[in-house]
PDB file of C-alpha atoms and ligand atoms in Angstrom:
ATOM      1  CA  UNK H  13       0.000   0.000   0.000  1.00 45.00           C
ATOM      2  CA  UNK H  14       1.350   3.134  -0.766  1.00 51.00           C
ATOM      3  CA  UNK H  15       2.658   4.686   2.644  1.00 58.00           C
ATOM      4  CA  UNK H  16       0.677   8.035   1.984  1.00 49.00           C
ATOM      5  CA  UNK H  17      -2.552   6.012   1.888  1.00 47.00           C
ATOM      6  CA  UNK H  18      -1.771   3.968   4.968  1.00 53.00           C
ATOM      7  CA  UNK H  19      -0.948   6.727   7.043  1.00 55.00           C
ATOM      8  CA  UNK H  20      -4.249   8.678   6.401  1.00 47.00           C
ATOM      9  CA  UNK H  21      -5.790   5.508   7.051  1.00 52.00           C
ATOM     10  CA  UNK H  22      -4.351   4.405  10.305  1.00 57.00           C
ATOM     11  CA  UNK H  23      -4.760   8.208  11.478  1.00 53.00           C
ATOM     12  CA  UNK H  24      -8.726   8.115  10.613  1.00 54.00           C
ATOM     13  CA  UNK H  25      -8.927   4.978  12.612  1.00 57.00           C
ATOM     14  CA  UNK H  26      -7.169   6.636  15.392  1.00 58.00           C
ATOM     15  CA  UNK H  27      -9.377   9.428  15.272  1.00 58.00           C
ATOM     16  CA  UNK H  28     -12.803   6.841  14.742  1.00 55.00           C
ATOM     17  CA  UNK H  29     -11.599   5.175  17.466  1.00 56.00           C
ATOM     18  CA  UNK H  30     -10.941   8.441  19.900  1.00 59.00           C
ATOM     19  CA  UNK H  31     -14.349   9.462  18.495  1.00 51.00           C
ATOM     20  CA  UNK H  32     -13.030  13.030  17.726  1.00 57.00           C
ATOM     21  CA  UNK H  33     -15.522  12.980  14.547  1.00 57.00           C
ATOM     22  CA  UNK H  34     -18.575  11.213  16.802  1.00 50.00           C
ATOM     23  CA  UNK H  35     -20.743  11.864  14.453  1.00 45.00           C
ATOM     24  CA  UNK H  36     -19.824   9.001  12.016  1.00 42.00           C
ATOM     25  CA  UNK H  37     -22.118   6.991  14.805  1.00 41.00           C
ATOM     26  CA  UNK H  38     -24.738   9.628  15.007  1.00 44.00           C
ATOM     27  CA  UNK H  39     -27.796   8.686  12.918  1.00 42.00           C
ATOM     28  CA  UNK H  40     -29.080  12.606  13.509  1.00 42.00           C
ATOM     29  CA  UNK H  41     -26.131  13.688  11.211  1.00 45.00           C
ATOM     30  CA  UNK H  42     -26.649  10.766   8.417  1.00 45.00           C
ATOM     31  CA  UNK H  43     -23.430   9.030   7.880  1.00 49.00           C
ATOM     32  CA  UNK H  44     -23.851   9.262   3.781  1.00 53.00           C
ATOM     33  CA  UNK H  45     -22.049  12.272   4.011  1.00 56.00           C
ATOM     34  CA  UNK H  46     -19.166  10.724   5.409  1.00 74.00           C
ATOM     35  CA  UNK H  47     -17.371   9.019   2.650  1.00 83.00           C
ATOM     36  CA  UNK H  48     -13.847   7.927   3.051  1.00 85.00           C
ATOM     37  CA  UNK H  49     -12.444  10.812   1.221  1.00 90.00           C
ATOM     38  CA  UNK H  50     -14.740  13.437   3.349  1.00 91.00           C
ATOM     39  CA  UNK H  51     -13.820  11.658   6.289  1.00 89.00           C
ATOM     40  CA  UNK H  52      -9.702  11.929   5.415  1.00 90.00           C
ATOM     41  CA  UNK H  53     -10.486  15.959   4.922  1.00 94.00           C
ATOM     42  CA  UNK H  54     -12.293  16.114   8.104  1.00 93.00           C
ATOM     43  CA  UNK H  55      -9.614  14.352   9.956  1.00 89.00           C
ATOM     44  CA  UNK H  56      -7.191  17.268   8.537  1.00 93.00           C
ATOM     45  CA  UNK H  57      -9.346  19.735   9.451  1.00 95.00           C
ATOM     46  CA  UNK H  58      -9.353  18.315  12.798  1.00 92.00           C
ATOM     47  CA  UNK H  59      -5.742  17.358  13.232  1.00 90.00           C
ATOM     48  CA  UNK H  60      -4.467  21.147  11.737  1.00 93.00           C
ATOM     49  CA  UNK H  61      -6.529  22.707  15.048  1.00 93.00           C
ATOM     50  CA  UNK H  62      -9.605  24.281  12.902  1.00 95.00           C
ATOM     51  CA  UNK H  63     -11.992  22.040  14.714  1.00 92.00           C
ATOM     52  CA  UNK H  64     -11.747  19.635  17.512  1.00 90.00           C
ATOM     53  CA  UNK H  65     -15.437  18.092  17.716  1.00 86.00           C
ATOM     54  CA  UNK H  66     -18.758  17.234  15.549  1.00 86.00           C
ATOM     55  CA  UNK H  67     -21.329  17.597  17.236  1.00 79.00           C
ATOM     56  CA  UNK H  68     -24.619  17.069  15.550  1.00 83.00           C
ATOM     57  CA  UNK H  69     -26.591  18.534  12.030  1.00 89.00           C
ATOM     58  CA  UNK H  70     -27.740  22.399  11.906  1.00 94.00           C
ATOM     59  CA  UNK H  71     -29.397  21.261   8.439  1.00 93.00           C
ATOM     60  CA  UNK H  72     -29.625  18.942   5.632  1.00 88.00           C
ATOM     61  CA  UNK H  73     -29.879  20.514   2.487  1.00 86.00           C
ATOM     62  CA  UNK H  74     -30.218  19.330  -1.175  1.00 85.00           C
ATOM     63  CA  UNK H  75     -26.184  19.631  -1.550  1.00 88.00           C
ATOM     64  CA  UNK H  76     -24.846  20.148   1.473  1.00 93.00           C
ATOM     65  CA  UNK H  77     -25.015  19.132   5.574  1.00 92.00           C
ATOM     66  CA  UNK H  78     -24.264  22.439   7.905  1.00 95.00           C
ATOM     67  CA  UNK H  79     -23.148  20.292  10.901  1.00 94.00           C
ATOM     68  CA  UNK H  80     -21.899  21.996  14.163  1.00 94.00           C
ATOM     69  CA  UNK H  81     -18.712  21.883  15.718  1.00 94.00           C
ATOM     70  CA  UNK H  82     -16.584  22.652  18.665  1.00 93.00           C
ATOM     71  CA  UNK H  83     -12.909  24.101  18.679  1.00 93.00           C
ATOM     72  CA  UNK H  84     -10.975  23.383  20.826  1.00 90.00           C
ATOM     73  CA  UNK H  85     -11.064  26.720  22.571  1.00 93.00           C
ATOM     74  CA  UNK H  86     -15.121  25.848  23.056  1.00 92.00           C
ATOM     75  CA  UNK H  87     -16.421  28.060  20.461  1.00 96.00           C
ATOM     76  CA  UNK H  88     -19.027  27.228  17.764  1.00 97.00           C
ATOM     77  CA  UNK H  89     -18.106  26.112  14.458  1.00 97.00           C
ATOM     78  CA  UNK H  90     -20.256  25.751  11.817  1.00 98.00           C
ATOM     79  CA  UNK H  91     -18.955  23.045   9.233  1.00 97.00           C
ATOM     80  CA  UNK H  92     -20.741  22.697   5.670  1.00 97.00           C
ATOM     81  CA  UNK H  93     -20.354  19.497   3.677  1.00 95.00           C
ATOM     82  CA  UNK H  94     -20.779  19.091   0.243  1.00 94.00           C
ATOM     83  CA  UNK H  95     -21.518  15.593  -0.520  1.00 89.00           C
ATOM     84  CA  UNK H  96     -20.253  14.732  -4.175  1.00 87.00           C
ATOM     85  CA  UNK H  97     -23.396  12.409  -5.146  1.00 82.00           C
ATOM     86  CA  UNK H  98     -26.217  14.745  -4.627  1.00 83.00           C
ATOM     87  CA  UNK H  99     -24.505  17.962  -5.746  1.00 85.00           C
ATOM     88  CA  UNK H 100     -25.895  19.175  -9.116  1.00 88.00           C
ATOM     89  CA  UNK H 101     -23.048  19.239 -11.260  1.00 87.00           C
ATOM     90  CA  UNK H 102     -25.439  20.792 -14.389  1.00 88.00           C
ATOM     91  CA  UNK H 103     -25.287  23.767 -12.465  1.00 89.00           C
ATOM     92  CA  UNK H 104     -22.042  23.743 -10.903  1.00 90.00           C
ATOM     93  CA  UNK H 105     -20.280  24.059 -14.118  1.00 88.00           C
ATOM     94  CA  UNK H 106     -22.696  26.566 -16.116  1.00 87.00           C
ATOM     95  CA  UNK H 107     -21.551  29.148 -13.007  1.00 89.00           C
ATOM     96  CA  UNK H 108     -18.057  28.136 -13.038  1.00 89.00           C
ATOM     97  CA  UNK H 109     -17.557  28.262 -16.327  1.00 85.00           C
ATOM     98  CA  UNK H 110     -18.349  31.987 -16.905  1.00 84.00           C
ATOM     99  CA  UNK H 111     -16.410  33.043 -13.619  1.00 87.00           C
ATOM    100  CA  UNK H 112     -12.811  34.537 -14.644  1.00 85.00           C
ATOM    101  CA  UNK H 113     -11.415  33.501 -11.196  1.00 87.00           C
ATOM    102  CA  UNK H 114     -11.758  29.424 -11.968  1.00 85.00           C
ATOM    103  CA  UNK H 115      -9.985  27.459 -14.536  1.00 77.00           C
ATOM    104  CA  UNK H 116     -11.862  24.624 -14.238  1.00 68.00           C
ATOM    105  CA  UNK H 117     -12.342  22.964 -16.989  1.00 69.00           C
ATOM    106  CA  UNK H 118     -13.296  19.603 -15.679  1.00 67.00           C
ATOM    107  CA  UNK H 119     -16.090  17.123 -16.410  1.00 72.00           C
ATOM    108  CA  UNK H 120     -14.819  15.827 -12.948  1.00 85.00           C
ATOM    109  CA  UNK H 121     -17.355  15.838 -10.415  1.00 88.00           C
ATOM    110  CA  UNK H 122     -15.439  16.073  -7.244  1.00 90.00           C
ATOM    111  CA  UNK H 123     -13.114  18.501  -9.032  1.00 90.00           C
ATOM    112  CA  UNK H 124     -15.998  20.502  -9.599  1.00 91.00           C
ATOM    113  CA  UNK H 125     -17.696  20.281  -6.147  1.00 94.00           C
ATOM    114  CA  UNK H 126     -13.902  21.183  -4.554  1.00 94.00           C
ATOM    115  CA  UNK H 127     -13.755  24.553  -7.052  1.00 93.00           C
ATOM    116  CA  UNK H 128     -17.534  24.869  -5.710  1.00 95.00           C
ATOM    117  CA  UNK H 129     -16.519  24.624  -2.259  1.00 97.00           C
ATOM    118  CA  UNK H 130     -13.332  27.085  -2.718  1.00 96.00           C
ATOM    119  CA  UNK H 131     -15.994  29.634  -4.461  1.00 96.00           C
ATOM    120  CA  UNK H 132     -18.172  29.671  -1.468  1.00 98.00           C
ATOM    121  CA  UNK H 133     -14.872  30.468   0.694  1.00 98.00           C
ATOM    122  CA  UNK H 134     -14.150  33.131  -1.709  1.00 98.00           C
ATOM    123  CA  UNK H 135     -17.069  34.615  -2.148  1.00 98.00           C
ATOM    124  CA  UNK H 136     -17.641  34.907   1.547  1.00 98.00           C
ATOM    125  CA  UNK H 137     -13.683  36.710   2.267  1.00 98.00           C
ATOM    126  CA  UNK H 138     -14.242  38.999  -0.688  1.00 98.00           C
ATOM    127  CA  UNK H 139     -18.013  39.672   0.804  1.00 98.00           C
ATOM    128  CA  UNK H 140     -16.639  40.196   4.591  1.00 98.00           C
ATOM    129  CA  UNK H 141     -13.500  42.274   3.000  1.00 98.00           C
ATOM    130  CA  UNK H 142     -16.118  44.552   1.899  1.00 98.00           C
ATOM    131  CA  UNK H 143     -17.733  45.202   4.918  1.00 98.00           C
ATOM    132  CA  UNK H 144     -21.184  43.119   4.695  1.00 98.00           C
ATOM    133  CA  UNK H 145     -22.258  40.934   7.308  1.00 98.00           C
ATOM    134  CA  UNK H 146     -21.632  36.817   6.395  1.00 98.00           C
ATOM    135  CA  UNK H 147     -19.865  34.585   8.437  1.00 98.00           C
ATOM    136  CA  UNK H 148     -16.547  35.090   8.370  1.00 98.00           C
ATOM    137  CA  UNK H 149     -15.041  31.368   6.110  1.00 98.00           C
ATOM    138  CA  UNK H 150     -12.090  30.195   8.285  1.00 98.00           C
ATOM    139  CA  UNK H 151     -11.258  27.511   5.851  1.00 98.00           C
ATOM    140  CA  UNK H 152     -11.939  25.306   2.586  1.00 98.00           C
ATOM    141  CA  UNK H 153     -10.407  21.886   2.032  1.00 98.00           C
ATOM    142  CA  UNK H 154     -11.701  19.949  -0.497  1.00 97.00           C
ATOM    143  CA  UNK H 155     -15.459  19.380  -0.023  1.00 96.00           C
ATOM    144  CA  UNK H 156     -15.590  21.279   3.456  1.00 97.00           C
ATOM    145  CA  UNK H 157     -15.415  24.481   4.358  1.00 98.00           C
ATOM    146  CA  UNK H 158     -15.676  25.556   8.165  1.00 98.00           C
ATOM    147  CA  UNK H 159     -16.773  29.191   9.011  1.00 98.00           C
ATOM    148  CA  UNK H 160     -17.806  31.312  11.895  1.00 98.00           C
ATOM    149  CA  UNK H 161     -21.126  30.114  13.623  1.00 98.00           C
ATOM    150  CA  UNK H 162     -23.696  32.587  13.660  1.00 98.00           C
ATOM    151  CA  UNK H 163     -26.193  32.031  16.708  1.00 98.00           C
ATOM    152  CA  UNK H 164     -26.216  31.856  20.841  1.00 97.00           C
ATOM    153  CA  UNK H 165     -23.575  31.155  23.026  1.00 95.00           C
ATOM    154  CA  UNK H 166     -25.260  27.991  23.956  1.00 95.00           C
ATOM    155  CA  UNK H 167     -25.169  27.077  20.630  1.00 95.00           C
ATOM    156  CA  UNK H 168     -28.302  27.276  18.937  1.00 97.00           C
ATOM    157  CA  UNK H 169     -28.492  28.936  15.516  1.00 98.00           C
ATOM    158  CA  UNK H 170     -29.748  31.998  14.124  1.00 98.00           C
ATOM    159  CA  UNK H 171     -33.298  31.322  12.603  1.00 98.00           C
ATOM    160  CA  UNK H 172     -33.447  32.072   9.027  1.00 98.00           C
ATOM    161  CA  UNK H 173     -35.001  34.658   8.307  1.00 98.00           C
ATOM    162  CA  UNK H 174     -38.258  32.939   6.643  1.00 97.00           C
ATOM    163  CA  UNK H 175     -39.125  31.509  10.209  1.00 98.00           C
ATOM    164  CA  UNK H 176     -38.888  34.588  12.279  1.00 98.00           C
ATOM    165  CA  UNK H 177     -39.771  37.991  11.231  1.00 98.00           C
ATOM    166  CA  UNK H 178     -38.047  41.019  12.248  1.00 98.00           C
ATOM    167  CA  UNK H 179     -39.244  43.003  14.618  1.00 98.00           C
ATOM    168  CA  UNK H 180     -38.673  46.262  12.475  1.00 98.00           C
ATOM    169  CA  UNK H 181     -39.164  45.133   8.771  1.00 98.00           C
ATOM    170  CA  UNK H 182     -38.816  48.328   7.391  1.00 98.00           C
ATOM    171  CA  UNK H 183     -35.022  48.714   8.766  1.00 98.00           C
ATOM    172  CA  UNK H 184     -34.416  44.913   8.198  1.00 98.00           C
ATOM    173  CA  UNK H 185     -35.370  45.300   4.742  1.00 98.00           C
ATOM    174  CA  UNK H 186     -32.531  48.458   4.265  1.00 98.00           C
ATOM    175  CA  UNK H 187     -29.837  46.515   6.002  1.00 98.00           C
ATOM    176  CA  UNK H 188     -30.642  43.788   3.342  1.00 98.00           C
ATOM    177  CA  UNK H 189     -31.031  46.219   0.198  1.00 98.00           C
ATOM    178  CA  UNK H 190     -27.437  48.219   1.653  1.00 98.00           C
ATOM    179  CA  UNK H 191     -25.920  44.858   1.862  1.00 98.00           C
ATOM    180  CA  UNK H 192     -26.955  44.236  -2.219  1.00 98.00           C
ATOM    181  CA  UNK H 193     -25.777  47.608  -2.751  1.00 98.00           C
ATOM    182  CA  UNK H 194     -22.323  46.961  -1.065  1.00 98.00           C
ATOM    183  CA  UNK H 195     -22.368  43.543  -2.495  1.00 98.00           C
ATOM    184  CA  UNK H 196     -22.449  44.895  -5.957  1.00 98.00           C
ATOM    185  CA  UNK H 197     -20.369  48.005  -5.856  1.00 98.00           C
ATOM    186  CA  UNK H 198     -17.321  46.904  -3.480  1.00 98.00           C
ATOM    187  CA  UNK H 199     -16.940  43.021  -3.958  1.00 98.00           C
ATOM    188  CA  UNK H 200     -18.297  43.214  -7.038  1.00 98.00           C
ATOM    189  CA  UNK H 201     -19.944  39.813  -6.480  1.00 98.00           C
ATOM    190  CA  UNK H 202     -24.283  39.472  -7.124  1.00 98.00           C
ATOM    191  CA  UNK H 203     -25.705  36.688  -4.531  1.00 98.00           C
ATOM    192  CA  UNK H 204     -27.348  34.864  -7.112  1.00 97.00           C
ATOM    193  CA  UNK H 205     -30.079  33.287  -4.582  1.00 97.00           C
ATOM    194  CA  UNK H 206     -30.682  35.743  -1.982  1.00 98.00           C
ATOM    195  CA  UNK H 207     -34.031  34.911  -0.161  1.00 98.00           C
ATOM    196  CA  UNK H 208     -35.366  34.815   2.975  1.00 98.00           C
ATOM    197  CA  UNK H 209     -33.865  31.398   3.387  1.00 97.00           C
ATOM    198  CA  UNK H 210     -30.477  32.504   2.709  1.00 98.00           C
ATOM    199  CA  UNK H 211     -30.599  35.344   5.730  1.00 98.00           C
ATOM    200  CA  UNK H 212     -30.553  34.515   8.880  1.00 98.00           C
ATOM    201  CA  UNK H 213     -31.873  36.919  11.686  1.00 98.00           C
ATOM    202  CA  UNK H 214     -29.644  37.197  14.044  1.00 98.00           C
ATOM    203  CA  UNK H 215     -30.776  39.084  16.794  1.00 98.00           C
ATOM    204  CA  UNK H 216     -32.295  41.110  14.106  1.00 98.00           C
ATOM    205  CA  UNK H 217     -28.604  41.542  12.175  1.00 98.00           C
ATOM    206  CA  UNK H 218     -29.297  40.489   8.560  1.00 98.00           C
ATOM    207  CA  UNK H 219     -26.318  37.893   7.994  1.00 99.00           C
ATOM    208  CA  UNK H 220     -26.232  36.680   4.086  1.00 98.00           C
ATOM    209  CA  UNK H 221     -25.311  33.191   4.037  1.00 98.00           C
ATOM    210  CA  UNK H 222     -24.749  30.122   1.189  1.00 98.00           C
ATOM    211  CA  UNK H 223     -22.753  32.343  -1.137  1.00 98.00           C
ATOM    212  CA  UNK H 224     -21.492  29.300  -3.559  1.00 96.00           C
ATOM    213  CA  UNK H 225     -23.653  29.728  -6.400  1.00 96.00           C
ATOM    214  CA  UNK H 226     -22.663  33.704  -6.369  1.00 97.00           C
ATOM    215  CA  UNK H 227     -21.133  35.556  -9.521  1.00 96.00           C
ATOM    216  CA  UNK H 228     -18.730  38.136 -10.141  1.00 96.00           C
ATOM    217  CA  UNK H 229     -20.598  41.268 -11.716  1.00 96.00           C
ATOM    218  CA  UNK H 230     -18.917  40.535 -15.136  1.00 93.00           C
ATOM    219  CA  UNK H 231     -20.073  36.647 -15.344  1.00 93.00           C
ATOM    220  CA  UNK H 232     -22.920  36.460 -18.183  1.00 92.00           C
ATOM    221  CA  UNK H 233     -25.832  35.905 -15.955  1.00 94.00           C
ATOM    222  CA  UNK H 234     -24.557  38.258 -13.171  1.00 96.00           C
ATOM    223  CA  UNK H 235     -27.827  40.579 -14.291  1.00 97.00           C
ATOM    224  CA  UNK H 236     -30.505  37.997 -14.465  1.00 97.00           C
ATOM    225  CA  UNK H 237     -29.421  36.624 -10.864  1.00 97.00           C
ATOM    226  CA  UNK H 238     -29.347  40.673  -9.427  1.00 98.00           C
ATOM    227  CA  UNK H 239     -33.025  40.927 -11.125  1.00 98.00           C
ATOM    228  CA  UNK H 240     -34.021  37.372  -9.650  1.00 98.00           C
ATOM    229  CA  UNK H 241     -32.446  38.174  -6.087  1.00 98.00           C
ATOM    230  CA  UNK H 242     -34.671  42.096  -6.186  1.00 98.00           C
ATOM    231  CA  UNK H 243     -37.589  40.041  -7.093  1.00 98.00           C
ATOM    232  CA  UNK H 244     -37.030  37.403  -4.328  1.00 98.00           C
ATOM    233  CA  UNK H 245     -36.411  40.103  -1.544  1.00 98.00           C
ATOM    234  CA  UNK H 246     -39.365  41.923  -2.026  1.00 98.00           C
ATOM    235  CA  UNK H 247     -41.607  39.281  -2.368  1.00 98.00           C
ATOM    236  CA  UNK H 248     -40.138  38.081   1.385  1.00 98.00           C
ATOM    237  CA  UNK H 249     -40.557  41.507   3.067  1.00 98.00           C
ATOM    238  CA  UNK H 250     -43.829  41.894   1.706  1.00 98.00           C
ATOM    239  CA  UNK H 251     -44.941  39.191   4.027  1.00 97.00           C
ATOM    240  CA  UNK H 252     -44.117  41.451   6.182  1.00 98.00           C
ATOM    241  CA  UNK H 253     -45.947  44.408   5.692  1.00 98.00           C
ATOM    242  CA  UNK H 254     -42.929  46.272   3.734  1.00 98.00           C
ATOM    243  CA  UNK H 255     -43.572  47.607   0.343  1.00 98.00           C
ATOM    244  CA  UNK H 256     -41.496  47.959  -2.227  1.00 98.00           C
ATOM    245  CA  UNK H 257     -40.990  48.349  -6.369  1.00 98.00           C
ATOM    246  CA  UNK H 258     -38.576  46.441  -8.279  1.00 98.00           C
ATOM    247  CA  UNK H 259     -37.452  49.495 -10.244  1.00 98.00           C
ATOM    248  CA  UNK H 260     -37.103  51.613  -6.950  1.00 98.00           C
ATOM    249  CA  UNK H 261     -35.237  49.041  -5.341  1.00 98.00           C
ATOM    250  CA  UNK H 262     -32.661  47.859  -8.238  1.00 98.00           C
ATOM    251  CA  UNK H 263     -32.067  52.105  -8.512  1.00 98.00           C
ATOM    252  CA  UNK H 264     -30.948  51.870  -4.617  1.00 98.00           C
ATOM    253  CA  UNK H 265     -28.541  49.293  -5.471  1.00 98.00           C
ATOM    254  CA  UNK H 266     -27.008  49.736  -9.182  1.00 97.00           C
ATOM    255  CA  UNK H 267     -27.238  53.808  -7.830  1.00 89.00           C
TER     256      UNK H 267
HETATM  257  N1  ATP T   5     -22.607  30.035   9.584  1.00 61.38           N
HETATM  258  C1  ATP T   5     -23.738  29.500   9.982  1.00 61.38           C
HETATM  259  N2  ATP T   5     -24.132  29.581  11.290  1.00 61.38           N
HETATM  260  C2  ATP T   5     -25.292  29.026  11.691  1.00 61.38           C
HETATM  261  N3  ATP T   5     -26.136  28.361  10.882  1.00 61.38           N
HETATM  262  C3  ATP T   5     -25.802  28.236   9.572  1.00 61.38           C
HETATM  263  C4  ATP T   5     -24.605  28.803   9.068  1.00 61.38           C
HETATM  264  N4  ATP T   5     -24.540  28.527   7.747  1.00 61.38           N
HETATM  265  C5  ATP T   5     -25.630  27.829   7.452  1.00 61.38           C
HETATM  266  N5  ATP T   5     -26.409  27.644   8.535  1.00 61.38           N
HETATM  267  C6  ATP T   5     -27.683  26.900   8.606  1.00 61.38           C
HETATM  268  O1  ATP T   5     -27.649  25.856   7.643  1.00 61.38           O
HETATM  269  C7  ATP T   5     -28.659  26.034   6.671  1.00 61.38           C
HETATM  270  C8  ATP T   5     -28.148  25.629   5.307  1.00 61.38           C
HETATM  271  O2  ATP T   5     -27.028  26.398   4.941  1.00 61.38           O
HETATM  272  P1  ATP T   5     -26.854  26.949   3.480  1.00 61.38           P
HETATM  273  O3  ATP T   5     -28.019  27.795   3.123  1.00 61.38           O
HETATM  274  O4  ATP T   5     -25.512  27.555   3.402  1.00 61.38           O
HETATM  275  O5  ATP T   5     -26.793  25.658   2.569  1.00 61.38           O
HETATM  276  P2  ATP T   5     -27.991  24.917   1.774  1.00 61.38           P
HETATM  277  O6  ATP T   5     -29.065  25.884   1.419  1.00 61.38           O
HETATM  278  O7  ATP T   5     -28.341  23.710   2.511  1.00 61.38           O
HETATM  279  O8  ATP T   5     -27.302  24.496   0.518  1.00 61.38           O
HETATM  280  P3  ATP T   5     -28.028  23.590  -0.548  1.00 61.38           P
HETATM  281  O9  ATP T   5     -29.480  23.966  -0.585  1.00 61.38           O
HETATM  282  O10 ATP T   5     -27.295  23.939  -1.772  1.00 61.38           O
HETATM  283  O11 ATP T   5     -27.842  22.205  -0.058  1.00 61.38           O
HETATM  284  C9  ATP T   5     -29.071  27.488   6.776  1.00 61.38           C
HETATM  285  O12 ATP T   5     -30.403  27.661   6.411  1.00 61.38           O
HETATM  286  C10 ATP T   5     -28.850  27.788   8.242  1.00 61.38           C
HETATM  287  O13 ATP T   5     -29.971  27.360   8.985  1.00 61.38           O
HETATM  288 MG1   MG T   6     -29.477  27.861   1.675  1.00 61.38          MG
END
């Protein structure tokens, strides 16, 4: 065997076995996410001091688990993991292929989650770097990227948005729109599925989250996703008693 292999091998037995990643046994979590090769990056993760323990699933989406996890210091983590079978690959590479930043020109699929994964981290620095509030990445290794956790000191997470209302819409609904505008103008990026599932309220802070799918202003279909995310927005806040045009709002943010 080659001596790489059975090092990573024996270490993610030791680390099984010490049940640093006890989630592997927990059914809550789903253990399909953990295949070998997630498991090695995890173990990486773990053994380079960016997390210490898994402890249990903040969601299950289509593409990804958000799981939680513990540092070592005892702060929140959250971890998101791409798993390679369910991740739509269609769409992967139509928004990778028009972004200057990626060279990937692979019909791989794990390639393409990994660039995926790395966009996400990207998009997130470039997003914080310009002064809107996201969860600040820490890392992205392969499939996994670990980032700040936004919610209690206990531990529980921000709702999203869609399942509790803020108590001032109106202002909610600027923070949101100024974040857009900032989004645009200073890291040039447009969300590309901004919605009231992809905010979480946060003590009534707007945080912008899942920022994978998210294009540079120059991709092709950086306009159409900016038109989609107006439309999207509105329609959310007007559940909650805020009204707003399409035109008025896209002036606030292209200026
Ligand atoms: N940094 C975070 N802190 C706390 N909770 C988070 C954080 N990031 C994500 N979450 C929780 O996990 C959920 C899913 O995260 P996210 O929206 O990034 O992925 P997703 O929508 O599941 O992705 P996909 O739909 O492509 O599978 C969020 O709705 C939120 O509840
Ligand atoms: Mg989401």
């Amino acid at each position: 065997m080659d001596p790489k292999v059975s090092r990573a091998d024996r270490d993610l037995r030791k680390m099984l076995s010490e049940k640093r990643i006890k989630s592997v046994e927990d059914r809550s979590v789903g253990s399909e996410i953990f295949d070998q090769q997630t498991l090695k990056t995890l173990y990486k993760m773990a053994n380079s001091g960016y997390l210490n323990i898994l402890n249990g699933a903040i969601s299950t989406g289509k593409e990804a688990n958000v799981l939680k996890g513990i540092h070592e210091d005892g702060h929140f983590l959250a971890v998101k993991i791409y798993r390679i079978n369910t991740s739509d690959f269609k769409k992967m590479q139509y928004y990778i292929q028009g972004d200057p930043r990626f060279k990937v020109r692979t019909t791989h699929k794990r390639q393409l989650v990994y660039a995926w994964v790395n966009k996400e981290y990207r998009n997130l620095k470039r997003s914080l770097e310009a002064g809107i509030v996201v969860p600040k990445p820490i890392i992205s290794q392969n499939n996994v990227l670990i980032m700040e956790f936004i919610g209690d000191d206990d531990g529980n997470p921000a709702p999203i948005l869609r399942n509790k209302a803020p108590e001032n819409p109106e202002k909610a609904f600027e923070s949101v729109v100024t974040s857009m505008k900032k989004l645009y103008h200073e890291a040039k990026l447009v969300h590309g599925d901004l919605s009231g599932f992809n905010i979480l309220n946060n003590n009534e802070e707007m945080v912008i989250i899942d920022m994978s799918q998210s294009v540079v202003v120059d991709h092709p279909i950086s306009r159409e996703l900016l038109e989609r995310d107006i439309d999207n927005i509105i329609l959310d806040f007007k559940k909650f008693g805020v009204s707003a045009s399409h035109e008025e709002v896209k002036q606030k943010i292209l200026g």
